[in-house]
Coordinates of C-alpha atoms and ligand atoms in Angstrom, one line a residue:
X1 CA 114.2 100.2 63.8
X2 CA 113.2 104.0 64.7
X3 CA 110.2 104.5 67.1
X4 CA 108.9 107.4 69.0
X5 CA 108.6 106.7 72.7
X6 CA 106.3 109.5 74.2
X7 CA 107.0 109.2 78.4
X8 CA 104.6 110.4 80.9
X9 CA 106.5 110.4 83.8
X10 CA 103.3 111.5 85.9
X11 CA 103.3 112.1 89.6
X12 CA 104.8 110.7 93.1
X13 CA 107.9 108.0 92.4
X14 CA 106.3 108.2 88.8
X15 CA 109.1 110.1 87.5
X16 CA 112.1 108.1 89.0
X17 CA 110.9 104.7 87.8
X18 CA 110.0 105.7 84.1
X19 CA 114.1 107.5 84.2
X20 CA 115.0 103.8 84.7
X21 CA 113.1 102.2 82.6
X22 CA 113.8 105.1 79.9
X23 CA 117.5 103.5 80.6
X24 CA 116.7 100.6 80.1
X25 CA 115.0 101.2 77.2
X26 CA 118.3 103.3 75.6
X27 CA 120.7 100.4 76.8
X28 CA 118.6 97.7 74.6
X29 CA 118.3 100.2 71.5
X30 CA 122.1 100.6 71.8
X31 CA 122.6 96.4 72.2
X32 CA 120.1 95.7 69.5
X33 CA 120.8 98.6 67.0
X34 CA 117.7 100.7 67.2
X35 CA 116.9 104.1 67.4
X36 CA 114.4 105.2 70.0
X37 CA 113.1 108.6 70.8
X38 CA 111.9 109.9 74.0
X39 CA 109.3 113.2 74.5
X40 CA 108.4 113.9 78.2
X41 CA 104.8 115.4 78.7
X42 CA 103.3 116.2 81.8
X43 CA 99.9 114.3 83.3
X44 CA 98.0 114.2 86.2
X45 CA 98.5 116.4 89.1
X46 CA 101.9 118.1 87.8
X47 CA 100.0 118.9 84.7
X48 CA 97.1 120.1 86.8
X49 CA 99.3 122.3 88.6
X50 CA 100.7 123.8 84.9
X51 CA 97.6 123.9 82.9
X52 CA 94.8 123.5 85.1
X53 CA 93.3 119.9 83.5
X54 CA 95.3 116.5 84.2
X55 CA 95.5 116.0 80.2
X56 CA 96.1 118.8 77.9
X57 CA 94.9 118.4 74.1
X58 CA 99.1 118.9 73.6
X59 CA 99.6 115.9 75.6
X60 CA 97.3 114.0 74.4
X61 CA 97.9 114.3 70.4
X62 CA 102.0 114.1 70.9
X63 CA 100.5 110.3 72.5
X64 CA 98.3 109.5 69.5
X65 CA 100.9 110.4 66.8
X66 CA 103.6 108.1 69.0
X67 CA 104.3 104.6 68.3
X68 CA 103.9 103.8 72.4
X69 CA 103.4 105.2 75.5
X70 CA 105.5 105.0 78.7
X71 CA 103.9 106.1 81.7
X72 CA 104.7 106.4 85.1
X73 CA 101.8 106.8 87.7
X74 CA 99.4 109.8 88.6
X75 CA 98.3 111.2 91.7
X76 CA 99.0 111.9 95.2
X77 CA 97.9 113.8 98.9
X78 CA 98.4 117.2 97.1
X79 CA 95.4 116.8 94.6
X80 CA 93.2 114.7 97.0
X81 CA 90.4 117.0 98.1
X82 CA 87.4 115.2 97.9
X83 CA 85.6 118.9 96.4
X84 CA 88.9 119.2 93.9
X85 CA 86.8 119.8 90.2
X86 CA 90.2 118.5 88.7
X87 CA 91.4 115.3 89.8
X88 CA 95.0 113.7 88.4
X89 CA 93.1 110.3 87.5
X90 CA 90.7 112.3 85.3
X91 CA 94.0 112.5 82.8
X92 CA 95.0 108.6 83.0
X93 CA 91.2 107.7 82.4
X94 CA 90.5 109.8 79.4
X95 CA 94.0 109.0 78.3
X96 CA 92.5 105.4 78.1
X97 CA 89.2 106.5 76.4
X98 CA 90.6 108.4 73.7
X99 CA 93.1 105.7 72.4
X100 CA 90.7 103.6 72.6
X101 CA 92.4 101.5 75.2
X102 CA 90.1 98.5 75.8
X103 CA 92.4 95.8 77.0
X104 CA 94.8 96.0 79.9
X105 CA 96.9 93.2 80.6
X106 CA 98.2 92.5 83.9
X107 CA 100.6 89.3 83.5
X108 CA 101.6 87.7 86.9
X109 CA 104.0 85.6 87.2
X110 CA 106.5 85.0 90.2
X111 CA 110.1 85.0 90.4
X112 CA 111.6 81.8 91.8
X113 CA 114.0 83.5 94.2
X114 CA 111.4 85.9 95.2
X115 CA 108.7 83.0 96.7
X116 CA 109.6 83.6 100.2
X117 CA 108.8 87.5 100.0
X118 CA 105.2 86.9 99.2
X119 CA 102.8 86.6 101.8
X120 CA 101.7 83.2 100.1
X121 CA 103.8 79.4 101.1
X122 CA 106.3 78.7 98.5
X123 CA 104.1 75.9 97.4
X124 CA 101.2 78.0 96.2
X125 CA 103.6 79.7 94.0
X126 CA 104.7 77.0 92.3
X127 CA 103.5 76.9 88.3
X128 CA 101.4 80.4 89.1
X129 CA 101.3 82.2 85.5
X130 CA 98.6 84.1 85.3
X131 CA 97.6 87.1 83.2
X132 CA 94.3 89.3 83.5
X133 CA 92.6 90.8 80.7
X134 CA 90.9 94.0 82.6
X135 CA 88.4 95.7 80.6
X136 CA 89.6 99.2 80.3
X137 CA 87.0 101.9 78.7
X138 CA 83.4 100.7 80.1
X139 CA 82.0 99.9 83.3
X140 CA 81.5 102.0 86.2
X141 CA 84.2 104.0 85.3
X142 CA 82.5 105.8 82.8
X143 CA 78.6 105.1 82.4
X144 CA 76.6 108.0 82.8
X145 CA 74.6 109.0 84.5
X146 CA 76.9 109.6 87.5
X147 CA 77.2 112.6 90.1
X148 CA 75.2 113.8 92.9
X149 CA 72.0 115.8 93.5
X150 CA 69.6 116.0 96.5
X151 CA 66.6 113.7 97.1
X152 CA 63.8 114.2 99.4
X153 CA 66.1 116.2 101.7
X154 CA 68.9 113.7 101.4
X155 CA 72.4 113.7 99.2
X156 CA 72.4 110.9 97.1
X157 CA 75.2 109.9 94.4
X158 CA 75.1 107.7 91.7
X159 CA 77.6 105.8 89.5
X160 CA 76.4 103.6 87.0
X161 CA 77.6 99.9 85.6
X162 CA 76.9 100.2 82.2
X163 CA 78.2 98.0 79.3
X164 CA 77.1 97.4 75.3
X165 CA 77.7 93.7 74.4
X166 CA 80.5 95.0 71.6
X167 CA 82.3 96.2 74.3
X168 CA 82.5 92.7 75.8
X169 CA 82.6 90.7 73.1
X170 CA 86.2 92.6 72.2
X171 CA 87.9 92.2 74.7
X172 CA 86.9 88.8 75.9
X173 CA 87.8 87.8 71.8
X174 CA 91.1 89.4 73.0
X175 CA 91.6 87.1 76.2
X176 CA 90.8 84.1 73.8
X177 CA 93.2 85.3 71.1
X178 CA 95.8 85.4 74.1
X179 CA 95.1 81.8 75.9
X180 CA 96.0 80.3 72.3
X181 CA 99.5 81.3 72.8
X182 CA 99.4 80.0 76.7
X183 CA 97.3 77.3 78.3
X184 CA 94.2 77.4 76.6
X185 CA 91.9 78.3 79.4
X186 CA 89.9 81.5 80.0
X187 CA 88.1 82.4 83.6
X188 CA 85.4 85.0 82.6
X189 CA 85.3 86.5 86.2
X190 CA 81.5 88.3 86.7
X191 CA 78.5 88.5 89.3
X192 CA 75.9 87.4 87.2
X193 CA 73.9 86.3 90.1
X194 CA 73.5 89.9 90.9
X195 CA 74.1 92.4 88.1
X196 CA 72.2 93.2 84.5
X197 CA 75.9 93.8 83.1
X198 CA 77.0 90.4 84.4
X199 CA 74.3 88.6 82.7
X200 CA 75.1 90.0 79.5
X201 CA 78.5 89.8 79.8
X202 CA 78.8 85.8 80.8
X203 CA 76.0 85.4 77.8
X204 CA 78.8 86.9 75.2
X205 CA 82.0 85.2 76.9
X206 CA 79.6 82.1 75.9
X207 CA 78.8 82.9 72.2
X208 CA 82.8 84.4 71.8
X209 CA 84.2 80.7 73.1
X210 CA 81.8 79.2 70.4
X211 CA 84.7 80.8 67.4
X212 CA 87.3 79.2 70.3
X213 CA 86.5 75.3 70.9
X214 CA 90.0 74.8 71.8
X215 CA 90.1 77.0 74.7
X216 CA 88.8 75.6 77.8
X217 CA 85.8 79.0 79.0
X218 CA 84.7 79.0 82.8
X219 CA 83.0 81.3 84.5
X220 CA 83.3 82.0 87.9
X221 CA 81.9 84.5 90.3
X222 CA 84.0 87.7 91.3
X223 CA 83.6 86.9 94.8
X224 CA 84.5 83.4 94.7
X225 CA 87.6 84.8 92.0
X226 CA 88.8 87.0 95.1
X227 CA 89.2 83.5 97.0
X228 CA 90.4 81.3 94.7
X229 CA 93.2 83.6 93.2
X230 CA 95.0 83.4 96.4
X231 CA 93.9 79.5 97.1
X232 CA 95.0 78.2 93.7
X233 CA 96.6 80.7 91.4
X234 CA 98.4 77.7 89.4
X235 CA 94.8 76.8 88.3
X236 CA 94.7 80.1 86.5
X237 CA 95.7 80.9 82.8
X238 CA 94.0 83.8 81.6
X239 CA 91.4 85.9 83.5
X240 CA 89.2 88.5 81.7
X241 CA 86.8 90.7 84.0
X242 CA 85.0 94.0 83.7
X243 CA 86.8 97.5 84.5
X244 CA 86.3 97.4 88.4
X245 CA 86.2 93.5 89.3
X246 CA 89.6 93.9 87.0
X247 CA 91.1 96.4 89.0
X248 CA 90.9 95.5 92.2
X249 CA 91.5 91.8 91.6
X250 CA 94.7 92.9 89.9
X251 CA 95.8 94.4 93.3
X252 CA 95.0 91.2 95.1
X253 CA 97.0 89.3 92.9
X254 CA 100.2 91.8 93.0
X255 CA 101.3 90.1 96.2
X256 CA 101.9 86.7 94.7
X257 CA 104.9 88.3 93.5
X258 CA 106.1 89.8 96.9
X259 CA 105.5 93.2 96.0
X260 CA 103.2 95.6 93.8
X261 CA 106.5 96.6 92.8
X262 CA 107.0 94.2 90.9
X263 CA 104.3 94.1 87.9
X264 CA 104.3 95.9 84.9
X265 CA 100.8 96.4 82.7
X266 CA 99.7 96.9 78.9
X267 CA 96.9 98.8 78.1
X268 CA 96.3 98.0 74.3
X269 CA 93.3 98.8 71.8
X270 CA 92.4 97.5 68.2
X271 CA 95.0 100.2 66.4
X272 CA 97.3 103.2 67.7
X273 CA 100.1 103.0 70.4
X274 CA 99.1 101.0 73.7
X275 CA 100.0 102.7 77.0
X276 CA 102.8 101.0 79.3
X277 CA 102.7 100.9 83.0
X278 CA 103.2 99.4 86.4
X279 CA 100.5 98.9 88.3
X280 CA 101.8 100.4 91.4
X281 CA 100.6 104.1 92.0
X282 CA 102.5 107.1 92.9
X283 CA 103.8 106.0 96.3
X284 CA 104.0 109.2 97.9
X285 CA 105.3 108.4 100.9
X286 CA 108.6 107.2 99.1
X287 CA 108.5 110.0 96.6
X288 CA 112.0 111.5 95.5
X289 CA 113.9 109.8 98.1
X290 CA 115.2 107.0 95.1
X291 CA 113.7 103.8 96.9
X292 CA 111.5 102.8 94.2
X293 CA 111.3 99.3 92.9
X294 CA 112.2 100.0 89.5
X295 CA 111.2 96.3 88.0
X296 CA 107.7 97.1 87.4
X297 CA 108.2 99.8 85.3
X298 CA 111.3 98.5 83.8
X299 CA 108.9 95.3 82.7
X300 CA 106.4 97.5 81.0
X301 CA 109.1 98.7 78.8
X302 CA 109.8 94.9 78.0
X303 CA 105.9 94.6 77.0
X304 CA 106.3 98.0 75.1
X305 CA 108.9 96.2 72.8
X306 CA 106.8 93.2 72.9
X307 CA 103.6 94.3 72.2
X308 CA 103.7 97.7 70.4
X309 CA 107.2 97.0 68.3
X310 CA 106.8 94.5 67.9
X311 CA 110.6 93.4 69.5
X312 CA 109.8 90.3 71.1
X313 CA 113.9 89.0 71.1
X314 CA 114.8 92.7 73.3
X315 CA 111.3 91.8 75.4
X316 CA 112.7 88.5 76.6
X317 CA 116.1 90.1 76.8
X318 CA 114.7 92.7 79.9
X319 CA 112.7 90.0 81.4
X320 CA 115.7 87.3 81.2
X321 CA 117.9 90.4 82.6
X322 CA 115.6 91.1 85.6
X323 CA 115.2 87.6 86.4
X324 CA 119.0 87.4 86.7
X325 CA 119.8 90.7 88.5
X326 CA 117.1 90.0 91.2
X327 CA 118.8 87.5 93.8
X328 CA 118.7 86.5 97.6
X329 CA 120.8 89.5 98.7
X330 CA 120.7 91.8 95.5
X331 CA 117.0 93.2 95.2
X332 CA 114.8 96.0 95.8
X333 CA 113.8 97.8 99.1
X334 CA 110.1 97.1 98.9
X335 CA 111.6 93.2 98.6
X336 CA 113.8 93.3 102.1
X337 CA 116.6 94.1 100.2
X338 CA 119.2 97.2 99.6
X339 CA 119.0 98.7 96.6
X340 CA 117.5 101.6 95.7
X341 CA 116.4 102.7 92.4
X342 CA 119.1 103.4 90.3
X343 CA 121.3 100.6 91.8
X344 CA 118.5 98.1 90.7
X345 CA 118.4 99.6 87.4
X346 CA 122.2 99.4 86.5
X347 CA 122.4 95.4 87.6
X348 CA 119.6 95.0 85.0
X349 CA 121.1 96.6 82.6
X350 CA 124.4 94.9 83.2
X351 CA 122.7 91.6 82.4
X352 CA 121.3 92.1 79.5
X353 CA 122.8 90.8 76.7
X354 CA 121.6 90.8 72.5
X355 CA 122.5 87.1 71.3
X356 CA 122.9 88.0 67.6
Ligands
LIG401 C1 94.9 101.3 88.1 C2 94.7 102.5 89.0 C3 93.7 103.4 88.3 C4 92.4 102.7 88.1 C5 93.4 104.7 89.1 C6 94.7 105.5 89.4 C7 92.4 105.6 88.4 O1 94.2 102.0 90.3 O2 95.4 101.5 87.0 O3 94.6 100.2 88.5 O4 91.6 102.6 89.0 O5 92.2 102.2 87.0
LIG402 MG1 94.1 99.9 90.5

């Protein structure tokens, strides 16, 4: 198979993690007897710096004429100013609103010889699978209007929650499609107790499970979510929130796993290539010194297979081969352990292995 990998190596340890899983990536097309391409293009603050916008139109149409997207993380101190017009997240977010990027998938799932890293008992861990469907083009992220102005003498700003009942009713048909294939339960995660949005949105899980009646639907408040999440994460399957509930709950959850580090994401839409990357940010505080926990980068190229070519056999292959390379002494900085980026990186790739 030939595919055309477009790589936005972004900002902060952005750049070294995507190299790896670019590696990786190369090793499994080599194994497996495909022929991927790679094309860097800048975004976020390093394209601010060059262009003067965090997404050029250049950047954006080599991603829509690709097959998938592999991206590394935007931002950092250097483009923080609170007055900055251009900001390096403006590039991610419009990236996800012109692709049409509706779904993001956040899959968390442990590794055995990782329990005692997380904050969590070793018990708790046990049977934790997890994966949240965040809703990825709506929401406060986008609904207009939104900005400041003065009111009666005061500064007032305003952001609004904003969401048309197509816009839920796709992605939470997405979450159902997905508990088919797992353990047929969905936890539509909202605060209809409070908000217009959450009304409407609990009101269309409930007419989407009616096509689904052999997937279990509850609903459950975000607040309560935020609790039980780290109480009971076995009793999870899938999770499907809106945009904001989705991404901070997706942070909570990181530290089952012992680190952020650690978790790769898929940001996917009805057609065109999805956008793969980990959900850790740009770390600048470890930037270019090669600490970087590789994995959850190196796991987004594994859903990149799985998801945009469609590869499913080289998927499980990374995901067996991180599993293996990972061990009590043998693991990442952020995970207690020694090795830095690269060194992480060339035991995965020693372990992975095409069984044709
Ligand atoms: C994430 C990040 C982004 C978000 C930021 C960088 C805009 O936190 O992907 O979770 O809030 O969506
Ligand atoms: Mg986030």
């Amino acid at each position: 198979m030939k595919s055309t990998i477009v790589v936005l190596p972004g900002d902060g340890i952005g750049p070294e993690v995507t190299e790896e899983a670019v590696r990786v990536l190369q090793d499994v097309g080599s194994k497996f007897g495909h022929e991927f391409t790679f094309t860097d293009y800048l975004i976020g603050g390093r394209s601010i710096d060059r262009f003067g916008t965090a997404l050029t139109a250049e950047t954006l149409a080599a991603c829509k004429a690709s097959d998938a997207v592999l991206l590394g993380a935007v931002g950092g101190p250097k483009w923080d100013d609170p007055h900055a017009k251009v900001r390096p997240e403006q590039g991610l977010l419009a990236l996800r609103k012109e692709l049409g990027l509706y779904a993001n998938l956040r899959p968390v799932k442990p590794f055995p010889v990782l329990v005692n890293v997380s904050p969590l008992k070793p018990e708790k861990l046990k049977f934790v699978d997890l994966i949240v469907v965040r809703e990825l083009t709506g929401g406060l992220y986008f609904g207009k209007p939104r900005g400041r102005d003065r009111v009666n003498g005061f500064v007032r700003a305003v952001d609004t929650m904003e969401y048309y009942d197509y816009e839920i009713k796709r992605v939470v048909e997405f979450a159902f499609k997905l508990a088919k294939s797992r353990r047929k339960k969905v936890t539509s995660v909202d605060k209809a107790n409070v908000l217009e949005t959450s009304r409407l949105w609990r009101q269309t899980a409930v007419a989407v499970a009616s096509g689904h009646v052999d997937v279990l639907l509850e609903h459950m408040l975000v607040d309560t979510a935020s609790v039980r999440l780290i109480t009971s994460p076995s009793s999870f399957d899938v999770v499907v929130t809106e945009n904001m509930f989705g991404d901070i709950l997706t942070d909570e959850v990181s530290v089952l796993t012992g680190s952020m580090g650690m978790l790769p994401s898929a940001s996917l839409g009805d057609n065109g290539p999805g956008v793969y990357e980990p959900v850790h940010g740009s770390a600048p505080d470890i930037a270019g010194k090669g600490i970087a926990n590789p994995i959850g980068a190196i796991l987004s190229a594994a859903m990149l297979l799985r998801y945009s070519l469609h590869l499913e056999r080289e998927s499980v292959a990374i995901e067996t081969a991180v599993d293996q390379a990972v061990t009590n002494t043998l693991r990442p900085m952020d995970l207690g352990g020694r090795l830095n980026t690269r060194q992480m990186t060339d035991r995965i790739i020693a372990h992975i292995v095409s069984n044709q």
